[in-house]
Coordinates of C-alpha atoms in Angstrom, one line a residue:
M1 CA 193.9 -14.8 -7.6
G2 CA 197.0 -12.8 -8.5
Q3 CA 199.3 -15.6 -7.4
A4 CA 197.2 -18.2 -9.3
L5 CA 197.5 -16.1 -12.5
C6 CA 201.2 -15.5 -11.8
C7 CA 200.6 -11.7 -11.4
I8 CA 201.3 -9.3 -8.6
Q9 CA 200.3 -5.7 -8.0
V10 CA 202.7 -3.2 -6.3
D11 CA 200.9 -0.2 -4.8
Q12 CA 202.0 3.5 -5.3
S13 CA 204.8 4.7 -3.0
N14 CA 205.9 1.2 -2.5
V15 CA 208.4 -1.2 -4.1
A16 CA 208.6 -5.0 -3.9
I17 CA 211.6 -7.2 -3.6
K18 CA 211.5 -10.1 -6.1
E19 CA 213.5 -13.3 -5.4
K20 CA 214.1 -16.3 -7.5
F21 CA 214.8 -19.5 -5.7
G22 CA 215.6 -17.5 -2.5
K23 CA 218.0 -15.1 -4.3
F24 CA 217.4 -11.5 -5.0
S25 CA 216.2 -10.9 -8.5
E26 CA 215.0 -7.4 -8.9
V27 CA 213.1 -4.4 -7.4
L28 CA 209.5 -4.2 -8.6
E29 CA 208.2 -0.6 -9.2
P30 CA 204.5 0.3 -8.5
G31 CA 202.2 -1.5 -11.0
C32 CA 201.3 -5.0 -12.2
H33 CA 204.1 -7.5 -12.7
C34 CA 204.3 -11.1 -13.9
M35 CA 205.4 -13.5 -11.1
P36 CA 205.8 -17.0 -12.4
W37 CA 205.9 -18.8 -9.1
V38 CA 206.2 -22.1 -10.8
L39 CA 209.6 -21.0 -11.9
G40 CA 210.7 -20.2 -8.4
S41 CA 209.9 -16.5 -8.5
E42 CA 208.3 -14.9 -5.4
V43 CA 207.9 -11.6 -3.6
A44 CA 210.2 -11.5 -0.5
G45 CA 208.6 -8.3 0.9
H46 CA 207.5 -4.7 0.3
I47 CA 209.2 -1.5 1.3
S48 CA 207.3 1.8 1.7
L49 CA 208.9 4.9 0.2
R50 CA 206.7 7.3 2.3
V51 CA 208.2 9.5 5.0
Q52 CA 207.9 7.8 8.4
Q53 CA 208.3 9.3 11.8
L54 CA 209.9 7.8 14.9
D55 CA 209.7 9.4 18.3
V56 CA 212.6 8.6 20.6
R57 CA 212.6 9.3 24.4
C58 CA 216.1 9.5 25.8
E59 CA 216.9 10.1 29.5
T60 CA 220.3 11.7 30.1
K61 CA 222.1 14.1 32.5
T62 CA 223.1 17.7 32.0
K63 CA 226.4 19.3 32.9
D64 CA 224.9 20.7 36.1
N65 CA 223.7 17.2 37.1
V66 CA 220.1 17.5 36.3
F67 CA 218.4 14.5 34.7
V68 CA 216.2 15.3 31.7
T69 CA 214.1 13.3 29.2
V70 CA 214.8 14.5 25.7
V71 CA 212.1 13.6 23.1
A72 CA 213.5 13.5 19.5
S73 CA 211.3 13.1 16.5
V74 CA 213.1 11.6 13.5
Q75 CA 211.5 11.7 10.0
Y76 CA 213.0 9.2 7.5
R77 CA 212.2 7.3 4.4
A78 CA 213.7 4.5 2.3
I79 CA 215.6 5.5 -0.9
G80 CA 214.1 3.9 -4.0
E81 CA 217.4 3.4 -5.6
K82 CA 218.8 1.7 -2.5
A83 CA 215.7 -0.4 -1.8
V84 CA 217.9 -3.6 -1.8
D85 CA 220.1 -2.2 1.0
A86 CA 217.0 -1.0 3.0
F87 CA 215.5 -4.5 2.8
Y88 CA 218.4 -6.7 3.3
K89 CA 220.9 -4.8 5.5
L90 CA 218.7 -3.9 8.4
S91 CA 216.3 -6.2 10.3
D92 CA 214.8 -3.5 12.5
T93 CA 215.1 0.1 11.2
S94 CA 213.5 1.7 14.3
E95 CA 215.9 0.0 16.7
Q96 CA 218.9 1.1 14.7
I97 CA 217.7 4.7 14.5
Q98 CA 216.9 4.8 18.2
S99 CA 220.4 3.5 19.0
Y100 CA 222.1 6.3 17.1
V101 CA 219.8 8.9 18.6
F102 CA 220.6 7.7 22.1
D103 CA 224.3 7.8 21.3
V104 CA 224.3 11.4 20.0
I105 CA 222.0 12.9 22.7
R106 CA 223.9 11.3 25.5
A107 CA 227.1 12.6 24.0
S108 CA 225.8 16.2 23.5
V109 CA 223.5 17.1 26.4
P110 CA 226.0 16.3 29.2
K111 CA 228.2 19.1 27.8
L112 CA 225.5 21.7 28.4
N113 CA 223.8 23.2 31.5
L114 CA 220.0 22.8 31.8
D115 CA 219.3 26.3 30.6
D116 CA 221.6 25.9 27.6
V117 CA 219.9 22.6 26.6
F118 CA 216.6 24.6 26.1
E119 CA 218.5 27.4 24.3
Q120 CA 220.6 25.1 22.1
K121 CA 218.1 22.3 21.3
N122 CA 218.3 23.1 17.6
G123 CA 222.0 22.4 17.8
V124 CA 221.4 19.1 19.5
A125 CA 218.8 18.2 16.8
K126 CA 221.3 19.2 14.1
A127 CA 224.0 16.9 15.6
V128 CA 221.5 14.0 15.7
E129 CA 220.5 14.6 12.1
E130 CA 224.1 14.7 10.8
E131 CA 225.0 11.5 12.6
L132 CA 221.9 9.7 11.4
E133 CA 222.4 10.9 7.8
K134 CA 225.9 9.7 7.8
S135 CA 225.1 6.3 9.3
M136 CA 221.7 5.5 7.7
S137 CA 222.6 6.4 4.2
G138 CA 224.7 3.2 4.0
Y139 CA 221.5 1.2 4.9
G140 CA 219.4 2.8 2.1
Y141 CA 217.6 5.3 4.3
E142 CA 217.4 9.1 4.0
I143 CA 216.9 11.3 7.1
V144 CA 214.4 14.0 6.1
Q145 CA 214.5 16.0 9.4
T146 CA 215.2 15.6 13.1
L147 CA 213.5 17.7 15.7
I148 CA 213.9 18.0 19.5
V149 CA 210.2 18.3 20.3
D150 CA 210.3 18.2 24.1
I151 CA 212.8 18.5 27.0
E152 CA 211.4 17.3 30.3
P153 CA 213.4 17.9 33.5
D154 CA 212.5 16.0 36.7
T155 CA 209.3 17.2 38.4
Q156 CA 211.1 18.6 41.4
V157 CA 213.5 20.5 39.1
K158 CA 210.6 22.1 37.2
R159 CA 209.0 23.1 40.5
A160 CA 212.3 24.6 41.7
M161 CA 212.7 26.5 38.4
N162 CA 209.2 27.9 38.6
E163 CA 209.8 29.0 42.2
I164 CA 213.0 30.7 41.2
N165 CA 211.2 32.5 38.4
A166 CA 208.4 33.5 40.7
A167 CA 210.8 34.8 43.3
S168 CA 212.7 36.8 40.7
R169 CA 209.5 38.4 39.4
M170 CA 208.3 39.1 43.0
R171 CA 211.7 40.8 43.7
V172 CA 211.3 43.0 40.6
A173 CA 207.7 43.8 41.6
A174 CA 208.8 44.7 45.1
N175 CA 211.5 47.0 43.8
E176 CA 209.0 48.7 41.4
K177 CA 206.5 49.1 44.3
A178 CA 209.2 50.6 46.6
E179 CA 210.3 53.0 43.9
A180 CA 206.7 54.0 43.3
E181 CA 206.2 54.6 47.1
K182 CA 209.4 56.6 47.2
I183 CA 208.2 58.8 44.4
L184 CA 204.8 59.3 46.1
Q185 CA 206.5 60.2 49.4
I186 CA 208.8 62.7 47.6
K187 CA 205.9 64.3 45.8
R188 CA 203.9 64.4 49.0
A189 CA 206.8 66.0 50.9
E190 CA 207.2 68.5 48.1
G191 CA 203.5 69.3 48.2
E192 CA 203.5 69.7 51.9
A193 CA 206.6 72.0 51.7
E194 CA 204.9 74.1 49.0
S195 CA 201.7 74.2 51.0
K196 CA 203.4 75.3 54.2
Y197 CA 205.4 77.9 52.2
L198 CA 202.1 79.3 50.8
A199 CA 200.5 79.1 54.2
G200 CA 203.3 81.1 55.7
L201 CA 203.0 83.7 53.0
G202 CA 199.3 83.9 53.7
V203 CA 199.8 84.3 57.5
A204 CA 202.5 87.0 56.8
R205 CA 200.2 88.9 54.5
Q206 CA 197.3 88.5 56.9
R207 CA 199.3 89.9 59.8
Q208 CA 200.6 92.7 57.6
A209 CA 197.0 93.5 56.6
I210 CA 196.0 93.5 60.3
V211 CA 198.9 95.8 61.2
D212 CA 198.0 98.2 58.4
G213 CA 194.4 98.2 59.3
L214 CA 195.1 98.8 63.0
R215 CA 197.4 101.6 62.1
D216 CA 194.8 103.3 59.9
S217 CA 192.2 102.8 62.5
V218 CA 194.2 104.3 65.3
L219 CA 195.1 107.3 63.1
A220 CA 191.5 107.8 62.0
F221 CA 190.1 107.4 65.5
S222 CA 192.7 109.7 67.0
S223 CA 191.9 112.4 64.5
S224 CA 188.1 112.1 64.9
V225 CA 188.1 112.0 68.8
P226 CA 190.3 114.6 70.2
G227 CA 192.1 113.7 73.4
T228 CA 192.4 110.0 72.8
T229 CA 195.7 108.3 72.7
A230 CA 197.0 105.2 70.8
K231 CA 196.7 103.2 74.1
D232 CA 193.0 104.0 74.3
V233 CA 192.4 102.9 70.8
M234 CA 194.3 99.7 71.2
D235 CA 192.4 98.8 74.3
L236 CA 189.2 99.4 72.4
V237 CA 190.4 97.2 69.5
L238 CA 191.3 94.4 72.0
V239 CA 187.9 94.6 73.7
T240 CA 186.1 94.5 70.3
Q241 CA 188.1 91.4 69.2
Y242 CA 187.4 89.7 72.5
F243 CA 183.6 90.1 72.1
D244 CA 183.9 89.0 68.5
T245 CA 185.7 85.8 69.6
M246 CA 183.1 85.1 72.3
K247 CA 180.3 85.5 69.7
D248 CA 182.0 83.0 67.3
V249 CA 182.5 80.5 70.1
G250 CA 178.9 80.8 71.2
A251 CA 177.5 80.4 67.6
A252 CA 179.4 77.2 66.9
T253 CA 177.2 74.1 67.4
K254 CA 180.2 71.7 67.9
S255 CA 183.1 73.4 69.5
S256 CA 186.2 72.0 71.2
A257 CA 187.2 75.3 72.8
V258 CA 188.4 75.1 76.4
F259 CA 187.4 77.9 78.7
I260 CA 189.7 79.2 81.5
P261 CA 188.7 81.7 84.2
H262 CA 188.3 85.1 82.6
G263 CA 186.3 88.2 82.6
P264 CA 186.0 91.5 80.6
G265 CA 188.5 93.0 83.0
A266 CA 191.1 90.5 81.9
V267 CA 191.3 92.3 78.5
H268 CA 193.1 95.2 80.3
D269 CA 195.5 92.7 81.9
V270 CA 196.2 91.1 78.5
A271 CA 196.8 94.5 77.0
T272 CA 199.1 95.4 79.8
Q273 CA 201.0 92.1 79.5
I274 CA 201.4 92.6 75.7
R275 CA 202.7 96.1 76.1
G276 CA 204.9 95.1 78.9
G277 CA 206.3 92.0 77.2
L278 CA 206.4 93.1 73.5
L279 CA 205.8 96.8 72.9
Q280 CA 207.7 98.6 75.7
R281 CA 211.5 98.7 75.5
P282 CA 213.2 97.1 78.6
Q283 CA 214.5 99.5 81.1

C-alpha cells in the first residue's frame, strides 16, 4: 500500500538508503517519506543503528606451544552520519570484523605464555578494539567495546593444569600436616619430660619421707624399749613391710605378680644382704 501511494515508513533506530535510477540519492531518517517510484526513486536497503554483537572464535598458539581457542565478543554499530559508507563500502560486515579479530589475536597471543594469556586478556581485547576502531571507522562503523569472554586450552592441557594445581595444593597440605605433627611431637616430648621430672621429684620426696619416718621410728622405738638396737628395729620394719606387701598381693583380684621361692626367714637374708651390700663400709 505504501509503494502504491508512493510513501515509505522508516522505523526508529534505522535509516534507509534512497536511490534514483540506481544512483544514491539520500539517507532517509526514521519517519514517513515520499517515494515517487514512477520517477525512478526506490529504497535500496535499510541499515540498523542499534548496537550489534559478533562472537568470534579464533584458534591460535601461545608462546609455550599450547593451542588455545580465544572467544572475542565485538559490539559495534553503524554511524548514522556515515550510513552511506556502511551500506556501500562493505558487502559483509561480520566477515570483515572477523578477519581483523583473527589478525590481531594471532599476532598478540603467540607472544604470551599460557598463564600470561589469562592474566593479560584485557590487553589482548584492547589491542583488538584499537585495530577494529582504526579500520572499521573508514567503513562507517563504530566499535563500542571488545571483550575476550573465554580462553579454552586443549582438554589435555586443562587436565594437566588441574593436576599441577592439585599436586601443588597436596604438597602444601602435606607440609602443613608434617609441621602440625612436629609440633605435636615436640609438645608431647616436653610434656613427658615435665612429667618425668615431676615424677622424679615425687619419688625423691617419697624416699626422703620414708627415710625420715624410719629414723623417727627407730629413735622412738629405741627409747621406748631399752636394750634394742637399730638393727633390731630395722628387721622389725622389714618384716612389717613384707607382710603388708603379701596382704596387698592377696587382696588384688587381678594380679600379675610373679612369686619366687621365699619364706619369712628370707627377710633376715634380705636384711643381711642390704646391710652387707649397701649399709656396711667395705673392709
